[in-house]
Tab-separated table of C-alpha atoms in Angstrom:
chain	number	residue	atom	x	y	z
E	21	LEU	CA	5.233	-2.209	11.225
E	22	ALA	CA	3.956	0.742	9.204
E	23	LYS	CA	6.118	1.110	6.153
E	24	THR	CA	5.522	4.844	5.905
E	25	THR	CA	6.432	8.065	7.724
E	26	GLN	CA	4.336	11.245	7.606
E	27	PRO	CA	4.250	14.556	9.490
E	28	ILE	CA	1.975	14.332	12.507
E	29	SER	CA	0.047	17.491	11.725
E	30	MET	CA	-0.268	20.413	9.314
E	31	ASP	CA	-2.163	23.680	9.340
E	32	SER	CA	-3.517	25.490	6.322
E	33	TYR	CA	-6.034	28.170	5.386
E	34	GLU	CA	-9.033	27.914	3.166
E	35	GLY	CA	-8.231	28.319	-0.525
E	36	GLN	CA	-4.598	27.271	-0.202
E	37	GLU	CA	-2.975	24.283	-1.846
E	38	VAL	CA	-1.808	21.680	0.657
E	39	ASN	CA	0.989	19.196	0.037
E	40	ILE	CA	1.454	16.255	2.392
E	41	THR	CA	4.579	14.183	1.925
E	42	CYS	CA	5.016	10.549	2.897
E	43	SER	CA	8.318	8.688	3.138
E	44	HIS	CA	8.464	4.998	2.183
E	45	ASN	CA	12.137	4.155	1.814
E	46	ASN	CA	11.636	0.381	1.646
E	47	ILE	CA	8.933	0.327	-1.027
E	48	ALA	CA	8.962	-2.870	-3.072
E	49	THR	CA	8.964	-3.033	-6.850
E	50	ASN	CA	5.362	-4.196	-7.090
E	51	ASP	CA	3.988	-1.884	-4.369
E	52	TYR	CA	1.447	0.796	-5.154
E	53	ILE	CA	1.041	3.982	-3.100
E	54	THR	CA	-2.433	4.772	-1.816
E	55	TRP	CA	-3.798	7.716	0.144
E	56	TYR	CA	-6.808	7.785	2.424
E	57	GLN	CA	-8.863	10.451	4.201
E	58	GLN	CA	-10.541	9.858	7.532
E	59	PHE	CA	-13.080	12.023	9.304
E	60	PRO	CA	-13.898	11.530	13.008
E	61	SER	CA	-16.156	8.561	13.698
E	62	GLN	CA	-15.877	7.286	10.131
E	63	GLY	CA	-13.826	4.665	8.360
E	64	PRO	CA	-11.016	5.781	6.038
E	65	ARG	CA	-12.004	6.700	2.513
E	66	PHE	CA	-9.836	6.083	-0.564
E	67	ILE	CA	-8.551	9.270	-2.228
E	68	ILE	CA	-5.989	8.322	-4.845
E	69	GLN	CA	-3.513	5.650	-5.863
E	70	GLY	CA	-0.393	5.688	-8.003
E	71	TYR	CA	2.678	3.718	-8.990
E	72	LYS	CA	5.003	6.317	-10.489
E	73	THR	CA	5.116	9.883	-11.844
E	74	LYS	CA	1.875	11.810	-11.411
E	75	VAL	CA	-1.724	10.821	-10.976
E	76	THR	CA	-4.647	13.232	-10.832
E	77	ASN	CA	-8.320	12.748	-10.131
E	78	GLU	CA	-11.198	15.052	-9.320
E	79	VAL	CA	-10.114	15.668	-5.729
E	80	ALA	CA	-6.315	15.373	-5.544
E	81	SER	CA	-3.012	14.822	-7.274
E	82	LEU	CA	-0.300	12.371	-6.328
E	83	PHE	CA	3.322	13.031	-7.174
E	84	ILE	CA	5.821	10.179	-7.073
E	85	PRO	CA	9.523	10.745	-7.866
E	86	ALA	CA	11.508	8.323	-9.954
E	87	ASP	CA	13.034	6.508	-6.971
E	88	ARG	CA	9.534	6.046	-5.441
E	89	LYS	CA	10.904	6.448	-1.923
E	90	SER	CA	8.439	9.201	-1.163
E	91	SER	CA	5.155	10.569	-2.439
E	92	THR	CA	3.262	13.826	-2.113
E	93	LEU	CA	-0.489	14.212	-1.906
E	94	SER	CA	-1.602	17.585	-3.226
E	95	LEU	CA	-5.013	19.005	-2.319
E	96	PRO	CA	-5.882	22.083	-4.389
E	97	ARG	CA	-7.737	24.982	-2.754
E	98	VAL	CA	-8.668	23.284	0.507
E	99	SER	CA	-11.842	24.115	2.394
E	100	LEU	CA	-12.883	23.640	6.014
E	101	SER	CA	-14.409	20.296	5.041
E	102	ASP	CA	-10.954	18.972	4.155
E	103	THR	CA	-10.011	19.002	7.834
E	104	ALA	CA	-9.277	15.331	8.446
E	105	VAL	CA	-6.526	12.787	8.979
E	106	TYR	CA	-4.686	11.656	5.844
E	107	TYR	CA	-2.876	8.324	5.605
E	108	CYS	CA	-0.527	6.932	2.995
E	109	LEU	CA	-0.127	3.200	2.526
E	110	VAL	CA	2.144	1.113	0.346
E	111	GLY	CA	1.528	-2.440	-0.731
E	112	ALA	CA	0.404	-4.810	-3.441
E	113	ALA	CA	-2.156	-7.541	-3.965
E	114	PHE	CA	-2.392	-10.036	-1.093
E	115	ASN	CA	-0.364	-7.735	1.148
E	116	LYS	CA	-1.227	-6.793	4.692
E	117	PHE	CA	-1.778	-3.042	4.549
E	118	TYR	CA	-0.531	-1.114	7.571
E	119	PHE	CA	-1.677	2.356	8.507
E	120	GLY	CA	0.785	4.659	10.215
E	121	SER	CA	-0.235	7.530	12.466
E	122	GLY	CA	-1.350	9.694	9.571
E	123	THR	CA	-1.219	13.463	9.127
E	124	LYS	CA	-3.863	15.543	10.848
E	125	LEU	CA	-4.702	18.440	8.533
E	126	ASN	CA	-6.354	21.443	10.149
E	127	VAL	CA	-7.862	23.934	7.703
E	128	LYS	CA	-8.548	27.337	9.182
E	129	PRO	CA	-10.972	29.982	7.867
F	1279	ASN	CA	-24.996	-2.050	-3.278
F	1280	ALA	CA	-24.256	-2.121	0.492
F	1281	GLY	CA	-20.444	-2.446	0.271
F	1282	VAL	CA	-19.037	-3.534	3.655
F	1283	THR	CA	-21.521	-4.078	6.464
F	1284	GLN	CA	-20.528	-4.469	10.102
F	1285	THR	CA	-22.666	-5.571	13.032
F	1286	PRO	CA	-23.178	-4.565	15.728
F	1287	LYS	CA	-22.438	-0.841	15.495
F	1288	PHE	CA	-22.236	-0.458	19.264
F	1289	GLN	CA	-21.577	-2.960	22.051
F	1290	VAL	CA	-20.827	-2.776	25.754
F	1291	LEU	CA	-19.258	-5.803	27.415
F	1292	LYS	CA	-18.088	-6.680	30.882
F	1293	THR	CA	-14.556	-7.937	31.402
F	1294	GLY	CA	-14.385	-11.631	30.597
F	1295	GLN	CA	-17.414	-11.739	28.336
F	1296	SER	CA	-17.130	-12.952	24.771
F	1297	MET	CA	-18.599	-11.630	21.562
F	1298	THR	CA	-18.268	-11.792	17.798
F	1299	LEU	CA	-18.128	-8.871	15.414
F	1300	GLN	CA	-19.608	-9.673	12.035
F	1301	CYS	CA	-18.493	-8.307	8.688
F	1302	ALA	CA	-19.903	-8.975	5.248
F	1303	GLN	CA	-19.033	-7.553	1.828
F	1304	ASP	CA	-20.982	-7.800	-1.414
F	1305	MET	CA	-18.229	-6.727	-3.837
F	1306	ASN	CA	-16.857	-10.227	-4.490
F	1307	HIS	CA	-13.507	-9.287	-2.957
F	1308	ASN	CA	-11.057	-11.952	-1.917
F	1309	SER	CA	-9.096	-9.889	0.622
F	1310	MET	CA	-10.638	-8.839	3.924
F	1311	TYR	CA	-9.186	-7.088	6.963
F	1312	TRP	CA	-9.932	-6.284	10.582
F	1313	TYR	CA	-8.448	-3.131	12.100
F	1314	ARG	CA	-8.819	-1.457	15.458
F	1315	GLN	CA	-8.514	2.250	16.119
F	1316	ASP	CA	-7.991	3.682	19.581
F	1317	PRO	CA	-8.829	7.351	20.264
F	1318	GLY	CA	-6.419	9.721	18.524
F	1319	MET	CA	-4.462	6.876	16.968
F	1320	GLY	CA	-4.067	5.346	13.546
F	1321	LEU	CA	-5.580	2.031	12.507
F	1322	ARG	CA	-3.777	-1.135	13.535
F	1323	LEU	CA	-4.196	-4.378	11.635
F	1324	ILE	CA	-5.534	-7.250	13.728
F	1325	TYR	CA	-6.015	-9.984	11.130
F	1326	TYR	CA	-6.037	-10.349	7.376
F	1327	SER	CA	-7.651	-12.901	5.085
F	1328	ALA	CA	-6.461	-13.305	1.493
F	1329	SER	CA	-9.231	-15.726	0.576
F	1330	GLU	CA	-11.892	-18.039	1.940
F	1331	GLY	CA	-10.415	-20.363	4.545
F	1332	THR	CA	-7.147	-18.453	4.997
F	1333	THR	CA	-6.192	-15.974	7.714
F	1334	ASP	CA	-2.988	-14.277	8.782
F	1335	LYS	CA	-1.997	-12.298	11.872
F	1336	GLY	CA	-1.464	-8.565	11.720
F	1337	GLU	CA	0.160	-6.171	14.196
F	1338	VAL	CA	-2.079	-6.818	17.215
F	1339	PRO	CA	-3.672	-10.293	17.019
F	1340	ASN	CA	-3.457	-11.235	20.706
F	1341	GLY	CA	-6.852	-11.676	22.332
F	1342	TYR	CA	-8.676	-12.126	19.014
F	1343	ASN	CA	-9.695	-14.956	16.735
F	1344	VAL	CA	-11.090	-14.709	13.238
F	1345	SER	CA	-13.064	-16.883	10.903
F	1346	ARG	CA	-13.408	-16.668	7.122
F	1347	LEU	CA	-15.969	-19.346	6.351
F	1348	ASN	CA	-16.940	-17.996	2.931
F	1349	LYS	CA	-15.951	-15.275	0.520
F	1350	ARG	CA	-18.447	-12.725	1.816
F	1351	GLU	CA	-17.993	-12.925	5.576
F	1352	PHE	CA	-15.105	-12.359	7.952
F	1353	SER	CA	-15.840	-12.428	11.675
F	1354	LEU	CA	-13.743	-11.270	14.632
F	1355	ARG	CA	-14.185	-12.936	18.016
F	1356	LEU	CA	-13.142	-11.771	21.436
F	1357	GLU	CA	-13.086	-14.829	23.674
F	1358	SER	CA	-12.520	-13.016	26.974
F	1359	ALA	CA	-12.867	-9.280	26.606
F	1360	ALA	CA	-10.489	-6.936	28.439
F	1361	PRO	CA	-10.728	-3.152	28.981
F	1362	SER	CA	-7.676	-2.765	26.713
F	1363	GLN	CA	-9.854	-3.991	23.852
F	1364	THR	CA	-12.109	-0.946	24.111
F	1365	SER	CA	-11.799	0.510	20.647
F	1366	VAL	CA	-13.473	1.108	17.310
F	1367	TYR	CA	-13.184	-1.884	15.021
F	1368	PHE	CA	-13.195	-1.515	11.259
F	1369	CYS	CA	-13.608	-4.224	8.691
F	1370	ALA	CA	-12.380	-3.671	5.144
F	1371	SER	CA	-12.147	-5.519	1.863
F	1372	SER	CA	-10.226	-5.117	-1.374
F	1373	GLU	CA	-9.823	-6.733	-4.746
F	1374	GLU	CA	-6.613	-8.047	-6.268
F	1375	GLY	CA	-4.410	-6.658	-8.953
F	1376	GLU	CA	-3.646	-2.985	-9.422
F	1377	ARG	CA	-6.525	-1.905	-7.210
F	1378	ALA	CA	-5.510	-4.026	-4.225
F	1379	GLY	CA	-4.614	-0.905	-2.248
F	1380	GLU	CA	-8.128	0.481	-2.531
F	1381	LEU	CA	-9.675	-0.750	0.675
F	1382	PHE	CA	-13.391	-0.369	1.245
F	1383	PHE	CA	-14.307	0.136	4.884
F	1384	GLY	CA	-17.374	-0.516	6.940
F	1385	GLU	CA	-18.825	2.084	9.293
F	1386	GLY	CA	-17.109	0.625	12.321
F	1387	SER	CA	-18.156	-1.190	15.478
F	1388	ARG	CA	-17.679	0.725	18.711
F	1389	LEU	CA	-16.840	-1.628	21.568
F	1390	THR	CA	-16.576	-0.678	25.226
F	1391	VAL	CA	-15.308	-3.187	27.764
F	1392	LEU	CA	-16.035	-2.306	31.378
């Protein structure tokens, strides 16, 4: 029932910029796009949310094209501590939010 | 500010036993969720509650019941535990409006059914 599709895994090296893309072809007009980070043995943690165009905060940027059928989470200059699973969700208020399988990011030294 | 609190953190049950996982949030959120996460997998929605007194099934509701008696608390009950219910259970809550997608999670409850 997950409304999103992401790559299963990605590898990167410390200091690189990492872009993780999520496909959500059936996104509804009132849906927002939200990204989460999850470390082993912890609950997911909110990273960033957007509706359209570009959103930036202190840890990441979110790029959303005009058709909103996909989104890209950008992590600048990753470090070993960014090794985690990243999930994108779409939905709106009073929705049931479904997590897909996520993208396992492995940052190498 | 505790956020979302889950109890117990760890539990071992025998097949057929029952138990209730408790969840409480102090952020005045209307929406609350129960998810389960099996090893190496993503989270799967068990039940959702949009407000006090209302609940709705998620992806994997079979074998579970929930109760939302007040705004703060949302409990998950296993009436007759099965080994397939061995998992980590996460409770979450969120507000309405533009920030509805920002879910706040508890630390998880690790359940083993023998």
